[in-house]
């Protein structure tokens, strides 16, 4: 609880060592700040904890008993005791890495991460999907889906099917006119599975059933610079509006335009 | 008519009693899903026609299921002043004879299963009478004799589509007592003292959950009934709702009053059309009598119940997935905390209880906590209904005090293996449970003892296996079920179960090695320890228990 507007510091124990930590903070963040290594794939600060990748599992000690819990779902409180590297944690984590190596055999990120923890091979049958729009790299952490709905408010993509047949894509695998082409999904993806490309006129979300979003061309230099729908979306939220004369300019032209105007250089 | 006073309720009771014992022959036909499946409805229609045309003096009603599903269609014949007789395996062609004999005060002897002289409906009791010396007594039938019916007190004996019959056996008197003479806190206290634990599987004390919900901040709250019942082999809840829907509604009404909640929901799978239909009828009747809706029993208390249907995904029985499903979202579990009591349906504090948990409430209020806790075992009070299925002789719904041994259930009540085969094991708790070998059948059926042998209570399915059952195959069946029902959110369950299934397939095809066996065990433990929700956490139990108790059957599968 904040005391005088400041966070209260409490004492917690990690791997038998004591530390001061901010009460209420997500334990995974505390550990990262303290440089205590915990692998994780599905946590993103801007979103609510989701707990789907299970890689951040640690042991919480209460009254002498331990319980496996994801670090991203633990909130720091006074007396919290955590073990991050017990044989139990390592054993299960290694199996999870093997599962990921089989599920996303093309992902370099997963390979490197697993190798860092000593797992270089998987005993499980590797998943092979021909023409996988996510290139055999998706680990279904759900970050793209959550960013699209919770941050952007777009919901252009979602989970399809369930269980081992779950995939992420647009509804009915069709071009989705709701997509604003913001590509936040691609930026947040931990395994770089999402592919998009900017052509002369359009942004093409290759992974999302070829969803195509027209680009806005700069009113000054005539070059495409951002998806039109995204620009309109942003502009509709601004109050007051950007001045008419620079509204549809690319950032570069806008900068040049404003500095010239300030410096009273004639605008050509 | 609205029931507004004790006098109104009493006159409704008398009216209901006259329906149950009308002073002329009354025939009841078992028309729950189990009865209908073997021709119960055809039989009912046939009888209806005959009675309409020729014997208007006979009263004919649909009843629910008395539990002995193997003997369905079961017909009850009640002759004024005489024992109620249960006829079994009745065929449409028997209709004419049953009716004409009933008119003479007789029953077809060779169809008789047993007779009931008097019956304890717990909330009331009925005396039927004597006679029919040649017919066995209810207590002489082992299937019935070893049971104790508290939840199933009315099932198969009253018409589930007529609220008056429920009131006739003393129904809605507990709700009247609670609402008009008890403080809400006192109701919660009574439920707490009764020791009633959740019947949905985990066994959390119901009274404590109620108290937490009551104390949760927020004005608008929900109570929800979990009628998702997705375990293969389990159908207790379906039968309870089809046979006696009002006990559920009354339980929820009392709970709502105790927790100060005004909105109730029954989350029920769409695959239960008959239960939904009967619940709808029951809701309408309860509303028309002023037992639901505004100003219930003239007390100023408002409460109503809506039905939410689910599309039949096993995972939607899990509390957070259930809440998401009600909200119209995909049924995917989320991390807890927050629990539903804090942040449930549409973000409001929500108390979720299983059908059977609710059904226990009226009797607790009627008979008191001490009476209730005198049944069953310490820490495991009351009774539990099980659906006894698989390769057992007496298939049916069985209600026994908690703490009863598996031996009693499977051998004394179930009469051992079907067709004289030897029983080998029993699976409790459906896909979340484990297989218990016959040598451990002295295990008492309570929450803790079952956990100790590697399985769990679950909602109450008991699937019996005999000597012809291959245990690895059983494990494969359950893993295949769980993998197909996995929501796909977390990797151990989504990918882990898939690989467990692949390994089991390899083993069963005779292509497995010792390495496969070890990997199967290792993977099972990881899925159990690291899955997000109960589905994944418990799904490996069938594999782990069969590997523990029937290791030799796995070894036999190994490649030479
Ligand atoms: C995968 C899964 C399926 C479940 N299915 C059911 C169900 O069908 N019915 C039920 O009452 N509880 C089910 N549960 C348990 C519920 O989550 C919850 O614990 C229960 O409804 C609480 O009610 P109780 O306290 O009265 O038992 C299920 C749990 C899991 C993890
Ligand atoms: S354990 Fe299975 S059902 Fe539960 S959240 Fe994980 S994937 Fe979904
Ligand atoms: S980061 Fe904690 S479960 Fe994924």
PDB file of N, CA and C in Angstrom, chain B residues 248-333:
ATOM      1  N   UNK B 248     -33.097 -27.784  -6.391  1.00  0.00           N
ATOM      2  CA  UNK B 248     -32.014 -26.894  -6.798  1.00  0.00           C
ATOM      3  C   UNK B 248     -32.447 -25.435  -6.647  1.00  0.00           C
ATOM      4  N   UNK B 249     -33.639 -25.122  -7.163  1.00  0.00           N
ATOM      5  CA  UNK B 249     -34.109 -23.734  -7.083  1.00  0.00           C
ATOM      6  C   UNK B 249     -34.245 -23.294  -5.619  1.00  0.00           C
ATOM      7  N   UNK B 250     -34.757 -24.186  -4.783  1.00  0.00           N
ATOM      8  CA  UNK B 250     -34.929 -23.814  -3.381  1.00  0.00           C
ATOM      9  C   UNK B 250     -33.579 -23.605  -2.697  1.00  0.00           C
ATOM     10  N   UNK B 251     -32.624 -24.475  -3.016  1.00  0.00           N
ATOM     11  CA  UNK B 251     -31.284 -24.315  -2.461  1.00  0.00           C
ATOM     12  C   UNK B 251     -30.685 -22.972  -2.844  1.00  0.00           C
ATOM     13  N   UNK B 252     -30.868 -22.596  -4.117  1.00  0.00           N
ATOM     14  CA  UNK B 252     -30.326 -21.311  -4.572  1.00  0.00           C
ATOM     15  C   UNK B 252     -31.061 -20.147  -3.920  1.00  0.00           C
ATOM     16  N   UNK B 253     -32.360 -20.311  -3.734  1.00  0.00           N
ATOM     17  CA  UNK B 253     -33.142 -19.242  -3.096  1.00  0.00           C
ATOM     18  C   UNK B 253     -32.646 -18.997  -1.676  1.00  0.00           C
ATOM     19  N   UNK B 254     -32.429 -20.088  -0.942  1.00  0.00           N
ATOM     20  CA  UNK B 254     -31.946 -19.941   0.434  1.00  0.00           C
ATOM     21  C   UNK B 254     -30.550 -19.305   0.441  1.00  0.00           C
ATOM     22  N   UNK B 255     -29.713 -19.770  -0.498  1.00  0.00           N
ATOM     23  CA  UNK B 255     -28.362 -19.217  -0.596  1.00  0.00           C
ATOM     24  C   UNK B 255     -28.394 -17.726  -0.931  1.00  0.00           C
ATOM     25  N   UNK B 256     -29.251 -17.360  -1.855  1.00  0.00           N
ATOM     26  CA  UNK B 256     -29.354 -15.960  -2.263  1.00  0.00           C
ATOM     27  C   UNK B 256     -29.766 -15.095  -1.078  1.00  0.00           C
ATOM     28  N   UNK B 257     -30.734 -15.594  -0.325  1.00  0.00           N
ATOM     29  CA  UNK B 257     -31.186 -14.854   0.849  1.00  0.00           C
ATOM     30  C   UNK B 257     -30.025 -14.701   1.843  1.00  0.00           C
ATOM     31  N   UNK B 258     -29.305 -15.796   2.069  1.00  0.00           N
ATOM     32  CA  UNK B 258     -28.195 -15.760   3.034  1.00  0.00           C
ATOM     33  C   UNK B 258     -27.111 -14.783   2.613  1.00  0.00           C
ATOM     34  N   UNK B 259     -26.808 -14.763   1.313  1.00  0.00           N
ATOM     35  CA  UNK B 259     -25.717 -13.913   0.835  1.00  0.00           C
ATOM     36  C   UNK B 259     -26.203 -12.524   0.443  1.00  0.00           C
ATOM     37  N   UNK B 260     -27.504 -12.310   0.443  1.00  0.00           N
ATOM     38  CA  UNK B 260     -28.034 -11.009   0.059  1.00  0.00           C
ATOM     39  C   UNK B 260     -27.842 -10.730  -1.423  1.00  0.00           C
ATOM     40  N   UNK B 261     -28.046 -11.745  -2.237  1.00  0.00           N
ATOM     41  CA  UNK B 261     -27.847 -11.630  -3.678  1.00  0.00           C
ATOM     42  C   UNK B 261     -29.207 -11.707  -4.366  1.00  0.00           C
ATOM     43  N   UNK B 262     -29.362 -10.946  -5.436  1.00  0.00           N
ATOM     44  CA  UNK B 262     -30.680 -10.893  -6.081  1.00  0.00           C
ATOM     45  C   UNK B 262     -30.722 -11.518  -7.462  1.00  0.00           C
ATOM     46  N   UNK B 263     -29.554 -11.920  -7.948  1.00  0.00           N
ATOM     47  CA  UNK B 263     -29.541 -12.516  -9.279  1.00  0.00           C
ATOM     48  C   UNK B 263     -28.848 -13.870  -9.259  1.00  0.00           C
ATOM     49  N   UNK B 264     -29.537 -14.855  -9.781  1.00  0.00           N
ATOM     50  CA  UNK B 264     -28.969 -16.197  -9.856  1.00  0.00           C
ATOM     51  C   UNK B 264     -28.891 -16.668 -11.286  1.00  0.00           C
ATOM     52  N   UNK B 265     -27.904 -17.524 -11.558  1.00  0.00           N
ATOM     53  CA  UNK B 265     -27.746 -18.075 -12.905  1.00  0.00           C
ATOM     54  C   UNK B 265     -27.521 -19.570 -12.789  1.00  0.00           C
ATOM     55  N   UNK B 266     -28.117 -20.311 -13.690  1.00  0.00           N
ATOM     56  CA  UNK B 266     -27.786 -21.728 -13.788  1.00  0.00           C
ATOM     57  C   UNK B 266     -27.054 -21.904 -15.100  1.00  0.00           C
ATOM     58  N   UNK B 267     -25.782 -22.275 -15.008  1.00  0.00           N
ATOM     59  CA  UNK B 267     -25.000 -22.504 -16.221  1.00  0.00           C
ATOM     60  C   UNK B 267     -25.091 -23.983 -16.563  1.00  0.00           C
ATOM     61  N   UNK B 268     -25.807 -24.272 -17.610  1.00  0.00           N
ATOM     62  CA  UNK B 268     -26.077 -25.672 -17.944  1.00  0.00           C
ATOM     63  C   UNK B 268     -25.724 -25.953 -19.394  1.00  0.00           C
ATOM     64  N   UNK B 269     -25.182 -27.140 -19.634  1.00  0.00           N
ATOM     65  CA  UNK B 269     -24.772 -27.477 -20.999  1.00  0.00           C
ATOM     66  C   UNK B 269     -26.000 -27.688 -21.900  1.00  0.00           C
ATOM     67  N   UNK B 270     -25.866 -27.247 -23.127  1.00  0.00           N
ATOM     68  CA  UNK B 270     -26.982 -27.339 -24.069  1.00  0.00           C
ATOM     69  C   UNK B 270     -27.331 -28.790 -24.395  1.00  0.00           C
ATOM     70  N   UNK B 271     -26.413 -29.718 -24.072  1.00  0.00           N
ATOM     71  CA  UNK B 271     -26.693 -31.135 -24.334  1.00  0.00           C
ATOM     72  C   UNK B 271     -27.696 -31.720 -23.351  1.00  0.00           C
ATOM     73  N   UNK B 272     -28.188 -30.904 -22.441  1.00  0.00           N
ATOM     74  CA  UNK B 272     -29.171 -31.385 -21.460  1.00  0.00           C
ATOM     75  C   UNK B 272     -30.542 -30.757 -21.725  1.00  0.00           C
ATOM     76  N   UNK B 273     -31.116 -31.003 -22.909  1.00  0.00           N
ATOM     77  CA  UNK B 273     -32.354 -30.285 -23.251  1.00  0.00           C
ATOM     78  C   UNK B 273     -33.510 -30.574 -22.299  1.00  0.00           C
ATOM     79  N   UNK B 274     -33.608 -31.813 -21.825  1.00  0.00           N
ATOM     80  CA  UNK B 274     -34.729 -32.151 -20.952  1.00  0.00           C
ATOM     81  C   UNK B 274     -34.584 -31.451 -19.596  1.00  0.00           C
ATOM     82  N   UNK B 275     -33.357 -31.426 -19.091  1.00  0.00           N
ATOM     83  CA  UNK B 275     -33.128 -30.743 -17.812  1.00  0.00           C
ATOM     84  C   UNK B 275     -33.442 -29.254 -17.971  1.00  0.00           C
ATOM     85  N   UNK B 276     -33.035 -28.674 -19.102  1.00  0.00           N
ATOM     86  CA  UNK B 276     -33.306 -27.253 -19.334  1.00  0.00           C
ATOM     87  C   UNK B 276     -34.813 -27.016 -19.385  1.00  0.00           C
ATOM     88  N   UNK B 277     -35.509 -27.909 -20.096  1.00  0.00           N
ATOM     89  CA  UNK B 277     -36.955 -27.760 -20.228  1.00  0.00           C
ATOM     90  C   UNK B 277     -37.630 -27.829 -18.853  1.00  0.00           C
ATOM     91  N   UNK B 278     -37.223 -28.806 -18.059  1.00  0.00           N
ATOM     92  CA  UNK B 278     -37.864 -28.956 -16.741  1.00  0.00           C
ATOM     93  C   UNK B 278     -37.515 -27.800 -15.811  1.00  0.00           C
ATOM     94  N   UNK B 279     -36.282 -27.301 -15.953  1.00  0.00           N
ATOM     95  CA  UNK B 279     -35.913 -26.136 -15.135  1.00  0.00           C
ATOM     96  C   UNK B 279     -36.754 -24.918 -15.519  1.00  0.00           C
ATOM     97  N   UNK B 280     -36.976 -24.756 -16.812  1.00  0.00           N
ATOM     98  CA  UNK B 280     -37.786 -23.622 -17.286  1.00  0.00           C
ATOM     99  C   UNK B 280     -39.199 -23.711 -16.711  1.00  0.00           C
ATOM    100  N   UNK B 281     -39.768 -24.927 -16.763  1.00  0.00           N
ATOM    101  CA  UNK B 281     -41.097 -25.134 -16.211  1.00  0.00           C
ATOM    102  C   UNK B 281     -41.080 -24.800 -14.714  1.00  0.00           C
ATOM    103  N   UNK B 282     -40.071 -25.322 -14.036  1.00  0.00           N
ATOM    104  CA  UNK B 282     -39.974 -25.113 -12.592  1.00  0.00           C
ATOM    105  C   UNK B 282     -39.846 -23.627 -12.262  1.00  0.00           C
ATOM    106  N   UNK B 283     -39.026 -22.911 -13.056  1.00  0.00           N
ATOM    107  CA  UNK B 283     -38.848 -21.474 -12.802  1.00  0.00           C
ATOM    108  C   UNK B 283     -40.171 -20.730 -12.964  1.00  0.00           C
ATOM    109  N   UNK B 284     -40.893 -21.050 -14.027  1.00  0.00           N
ATOM    110  CA  UNK B 284     -42.185 -20.381 -14.261  1.00  0.00           C
ATOM    111  C   UNK B 284     -43.144 -20.641 -13.111  1.00  0.00           C
ATOM    112  N   UNK B 285     -43.170 -21.904 -12.663  1.00  0.00           N
ATOM    113  CA  UNK B 285     -44.100 -22.238 -11.582  1.00  0.00           C
ATOM    114  C   UNK B 285     -43.711 -21.536 -10.285  1.00  0.00           C
ATOM    115  N   UNK B 286     -42.405 -21.512 -10.014  1.00  0.00           N
ATOM    116  CA  UNK B 286     -41.954 -20.867  -8.779  1.00  0.00           C
ATOM    117  C   UNK B 286     -42.277 -19.370  -8.817  1.00  0.00           C
ATOM    118  N   UNK B 287     -42.116 -18.772 -10.005  1.00  0.00           N
ATOM    119  CA  UNK B 287     -42.434 -17.345 -10.129  1.00  0.00           C
ATOM    120  C   UNK B 287     -43.927 -17.112  -9.918  1.00  0.00           C
ATOM    121  N   UNK B 288     -44.745 -18.002 -10.484  1.00  0.00           N
ATOM    122  CA  UNK B 288     -46.188 -17.747 -10.385  1.00  0.00           C
ATOM    123  C   UNK B 288     -46.682 -17.919  -8.948  1.00  0.00           C
ATOM    124  N   UNK B 289     -45.931 -18.673  -8.137  1.00  0.00           N
ATOM    125  CA  UNK B 289     -46.328 -18.802  -6.731  1.00  0.00           C
ATOM    126  C   UNK B 289     -45.643 -17.759  -5.844  1.00  0.00           C
ATOM    127  N   UNK B 290     -44.858 -16.887  -6.479  1.00  0.00           N
ATOM    128  CA  UNK B 290     -44.177 -15.866  -5.685  1.00  0.00           C
ATOM    129  C   UNK B 290     -43.003 -16.413  -4.892  1.00  0.00           C
ATOM    130  N   UNK B 291     -42.445 -17.547  -5.368  1.00  0.00           N
ATOM    131  CA  UNK B 291     -41.269 -18.097  -4.692  1.00  0.00           C
ATOM    132  C   UNK B 291     -39.989 -17.610  -5.365  1.00  0.00           C
ATOM    133  N   UNK B 292     -40.152 -16.962  -6.487  1.00  0.00           N
ATOM    134  CA  UNK B 292     -39.048 -16.267  -7.155  1.00  0.00           C
ATOM    135  C   UNK B 292     -39.628 -14.957  -7.655  1.00  0.00           C
ATOM    136  N   UNK B 293     -38.750 -13.992  -7.870  1.00  0.00           N
ATOM    137  CA  UNK B 293     -39.236 -12.712  -8.374  1.00  0.00           C
ATOM    138  C   UNK B 293     -39.172 -11.655  -7.281  1.00  0.00           C
ATOM    139  N   UNK B 294     -40.100 -10.723  -7.356  1.00  0.00           N
ATOM    140  CA  UNK B 294     -40.081  -9.617  -6.392  1.00  0.00           C
ATOM    141  C   UNK B 294     -40.839 -10.001  -5.129  1.00  0.00           C
ATOM    142  N   UNK B 295     -40.383  -9.499  -4.011  1.00  0.00           N
ATOM    143  CA  UNK B 295     -41.106  -9.644  -2.741  1.00  0.00           C
ATOM    144  C   UNK B 295     -41.487 -11.106  -2.453  1.00  0.00           C
ATOM    145  N   UNK B 296     -40.463 -11.931  -2.428  1.00  0.00           N
ATOM    146  CA  UNK B 296     -40.692 -13.374  -2.256  1.00  0.00           C
ATOM    147  C   UNK B 296     -41.326 -13.666  -0.894  1.00  0.00           C
ATOM    148  N   UNK B 297     -42.379 -14.440  -0.890  1.00  0.00           N
ATOM    149  CA  UNK B 297     -43.079 -14.816   0.347  1.00  0.00           C
ATOM    150  C   UNK B 297     -43.464 -13.582   1.168  1.00  0.00           C
ATOM    151  N   UNK B 298     -43.699 -12.514   0.441  1.00  0.00           N
ATOM    152  CA  UNK B 298     -44.100 -11.259   1.093  1.00  0.00           C
ATOM    153  C   UNK B 298     -43.067 -10.761   2.107  1.00  0.00           C
ATOM    154  N   UNK B 299     -41.787 -11.082   1.841  1.00  0.00           N
ATOM    155  CA  UNK B 299     -40.747 -10.734   2.815  1.00  0.00           C
ATOM    156  C   UNK B 299     -40.011  -9.471   2.414  1.00  0.00           C
ATOM    157  N   UNK B 300     -40.269  -8.991   1.187  1.00  0.00           N
ATOM    158  CA  UNK B 300     -39.515  -7.843   0.691  1.00  0.00           C
ATOM    159  C   UNK B 300     -38.238  -8.260  -0.017  1.00  0.00           C
ATOM    160  N   UNK B 301     -37.915  -9.549   0.031  1.00  0.00           N
ATOM    161  CA  UNK B 301     -36.685 -10.025  -0.608  1.00  0.00           C
ATOM    162  C   UNK B 301     -36.946 -10.368  -2.079  1.00  0.00           C
ATOM    163  N   UNK B 302     -36.063  -9.861  -2.969  1.00  0.00           N
ATOM    164  CA  UNK B 302     -36.199 -10.132  -4.405  1.00  0.00           C
ATOM    165  C   UNK B 302     -35.088 -11.071  -4.863  1.00  0.00           C
ATOM    166  N   UNK B 303     -35.456 -12.010  -5.681  1.00  0.00           N
ATOM    167  CA  UNK B 303     -34.448 -12.903  -6.264  1.00  0.00           C
ATOM    168  C   UNK B 303     -35.035 -13.629  -7.453  1.00  0.00           C
ATOM    169  N   UNK B 304     -34.256 -13.697  -8.529  1.00  0.00           N
ATOM    170  CA  UNK B 304     -34.711 -14.504  -9.657  1.00  0.00           C
ATOM    171  C   UNK B 304     -33.524 -15.222 -10.277  1.00  0.00           C
ATOM    172  N   UNK B 305     -33.865 -16.238 -11.041  1.00  0.00           N
ATOM    173  CA  UNK B 305     -32.830 -17.087 -11.627  1.00  0.00           C
ATOM    174  C   UNK B 305     -32.988 -17.112 -13.137  1.00  0.00           C
ATOM    175  N   UNK B 306     -31.854 -17.001 -13.831  1.00  0.00           N
ATOM    176  CA  UNK B 306     -31.863 -17.137 -15.291  1.00  0.00           C
ATOM    177  C   UNK B 306     -31.047 -18.346 -15.678  1.00  0.00           C
ATOM    178  N   UNK B 307     -31.348 -18.857 -16.856  1.00  0.00           N
ATOM    179  CA  UNK B 307     -30.590 -20.008 -17.337  1.00  0.00           C
ATOM    180  C   UNK B 307     -29.617 -19.550 -18.410  1.00  0.00           C
ATOM    181  N   UNK B 308     -28.358 -19.959 -18.262  1.00  0.00           N
ATOM    182  CA  UNK B 308     -27.361 -19.669 -19.291  1.00  0.00           C
ATOM    183  C   UNK B 308     -26.899 -21.008 -19.833  1.00  0.00           C
ATOM    184  N   UNK B 309     -26.993 -21.191 -21.136  1.00  0.00           N
ATOM    185  CA  UNK B 309     -26.571 -22.481 -21.669  1.00  0.00           C
ATOM    186  C   UNK B 309     -25.163 -22.398 -22.236  1.00  0.00           C
ATOM    187  N   UNK B 310     -24.416 -23.446 -21.990  1.00  0.00           N
ATOM    188  CA  UNK B 310     -23.055 -23.532 -22.507  1.00  0.00           C
ATOM    189  C   UNK B 310     -23.045 -24.514 -23.658  1.00  0.00           C
ATOM    190  N   UNK B 311     -22.028 -24.393 -24.485  1.00  0.00           N
ATOM    191  CA  UNK B 311     -22.006 -25.240 -25.667  1.00  0.00           C
ATOM    192  C   UNK B 311     -21.291 -26.555 -25.408  1.00  0.00           C
ATOM    193  N   UNK B 312     -21.203 -26.927 -24.140  1.00  0.00           N
ATOM    194  CA  UNK B 312     -20.676 -28.248 -23.849  1.00  0.00           C
ATOM    195  C   UNK B 312     -19.197 -28.406 -24.064  1.00  0.00           C
ATOM    196  N   UNK B 313     -18.417 -27.527 -23.432  1.00  0.00           N
ATOM    197  CA  UNK B 313     -16.982 -27.747 -23.413  1.00  0.00           C
ATOM    198  C   UNK B 313     -16.638 -28.106 -21.979  1.00  0.00           C
ATOM    199  N   UNK B 314     -15.890 -29.189 -21.804  1.00  0.00           N
ATOM    200  CA  UNK B 314     -15.542 -29.650 -20.468  1.00  0.00           C
ATOM    201  C   UNK B 314     -14.882 -28.530 -19.658  1.00  0.00           C
ATOM    202  N   UNK B 315     -14.016 -27.778 -20.320  1.00  0.00           N
ATOM    203  CA  UNK B 315     -13.262 -26.749 -19.604  1.00  0.00           C
ATOM    204  C   UNK B 315     -14.183 -25.647 -19.064  1.00  0.00           C
ATOM    205  N   UNK B 316     -15.354 -25.478 -19.652  1.00  0.00           N
ATOM    206  CA  UNK B 316     -16.277 -24.446 -19.180  1.00  0.00           C
ATOM    207  C   UNK B 316     -16.856 -24.773 -17.814  1.00  0.00           C
ATOM    208  N   UNK B 317     -16.578 -25.959 -17.279  1.00  0.00           N
ATOM    209  CA  UNK B 317     -16.957 -26.258 -15.903  1.00  0.00           C
ATOM    210  C   UNK B 317     -16.003 -25.614 -14.919  1.00  0.00           C
ATOM    211  N   UNK B 318     -14.806 -25.271 -15.386  1.00  0.00           N
ATOM    212  CA  UNK B 318     -13.822 -24.591 -14.537  1.00  0.00           C
ATOM    213  C   UNK B 318     -14.340 -23.183 -14.261  1.00  0.00           C
ATOM    214  N   UNK B 319     -14.183 -22.745 -13.014  1.00  0.00           N
ATOM    215  CA  UNK B 319     -14.892 -21.537 -12.591  1.00  0.00           C
ATOM    216  C   UNK B 319     -14.631 -20.299 -13.457  1.00  0.00           C
ATOM    217  N   UNK B 320     -13.378 -20.010 -13.769  1.00  0.00           N
ATOM    218  CA  UNK B 320     -13.117 -18.768 -14.505  1.00  0.00           C
ATOM    219  C   UNK B 320     -13.530 -18.876 -15.975  1.00  0.00           C
ATOM    220  N   UNK B 321     -13.397 -20.092 -16.524  1.00  0.00           N
ATOM    221  CA  UNK B 321     -13.841 -20.297 -17.909  1.00  0.00           C
ATOM    222  C   UNK B 321     -15.359 -20.202 -17.969  1.00  0.00           C
ATOM    223  N   UNK B 322     -16.007 -20.706 -16.944  1.00  0.00           N
ATOM    224  CA  UNK B 322     -17.468 -20.645 -16.861  1.00  0.00           C
ATOM    225  C   UNK B 322     -17.927 -19.183 -16.841  1.00  0.00           C
ATOM    226  N   UNK B 323     -17.248 -18.383 -16.046  1.00  0.00           N
ATOM    227  CA  UNK B 323     -17.630 -16.968 -15.972  1.00  0.00           C
ATOM    228  C   UNK B 323     -17.440 -16.308 -17.340  1.00  0.00           C
ATOM    229  N   UNK B 324     -16.322 -16.613 -18.004  1.00  0.00           N
ATOM    230  CA  UNK B 324     -16.067 -16.035 -19.324  1.00  0.00           C
ATOM    231  C   UNK B 324     -17.160 -16.468 -20.296  1.00  0.00           C
ATOM    232  N   UNK B 325     -17.530 -17.728 -20.229  1.00  0.00           N
ATOM    233  CA  UNK B 325     -18.543 -18.255 -21.139  1.00  0.00           C
ATOM    234  C   UNK B 325     -19.887 -17.553 -20.920  1.00  0.00           C
ATOM    235  N   UNK B 326     -20.248 -17.333 -19.685  1.00  0.00           N
ATOM    236  CA  UNK B 326     -21.506 -16.625 -19.406  1.00  0.00           C
ATOM    237  C   UNK B 326     -21.459 -15.216 -19.994  1.00  0.00           C
ATOM    238  N   UNK B 327     -20.273 -14.609 -19.937  1.00  0.00           N
ATOM    239  CA  UNK B 327     -20.137 -13.249 -20.458  1.00  0.00           C
ATOM    240  C   UNK B 327     -20.122 -13.214 -21.986  1.00  0.00           C
ATOM    241  N   UNK B 328     -20.165 -14.386 -22.595  1.00  0.00           N
ATOM    242  CA  UNK B 328     -20.176 -14.444 -24.053  1.00  0.00           C
ATOM    243  C   UNK B 328     -18.787 -14.513 -24.656  1.00  0.00           C
ATOM    244  N   UNK B 329     -17.779 -14.723 -23.800  1.00  0.00           N
ATOM    245  CA  UNK B 329     -16.418 -14.837 -24.323  1.00  0.00           C
ATOM    246  C   UNK B 329     -16.061 -16.307 -24.499  1.00  0.00           C
ATOM    247  N   UNK B 330     -14.887 -16.534 -25.112  1.00  0.00           N
ATOM    248  CA  UNK B 330     -14.419 -17.906 -25.248  1.00  0.00           C
ATOM    249  C   UNK B 330     -14.174 -18.491 -23.865  1.00  0.00           C
ATOM    250  N   UNK B 331     -14.525 -19.735 -23.685  1.00  0.00           N
ATOM    251  CA  UNK B 331     -14.326 -20.375 -22.387  1.00  0.00           C
ATOM    252  C   UNK B 331     -12.885 -20.775 -22.156  1.00  0.00           C
ATOM    253  N   UNK B 332     -12.075 -19.766 -21.765  1.00  0.00           N
ATOM    254  CA  UNK B 332     -10.676 -20.055 -21.439  1.00  0.00           C
ATOM    255  C   UNK B 332     -10.436 -19.637 -20.014  1.00  0.00           C
ATOM    256  N   UNK B 333      -9.834 -20.503 -19.219  1.00  0.00           N
ATOM    257  CA  UNK B 333      -9.568 -20.125 -17.831  1.00  0.00           C
ATOM    258  C   UNK B 333      -8.587 -18.961 -17.762  1.00  0.00           C
TER     259      UNK B 333
END
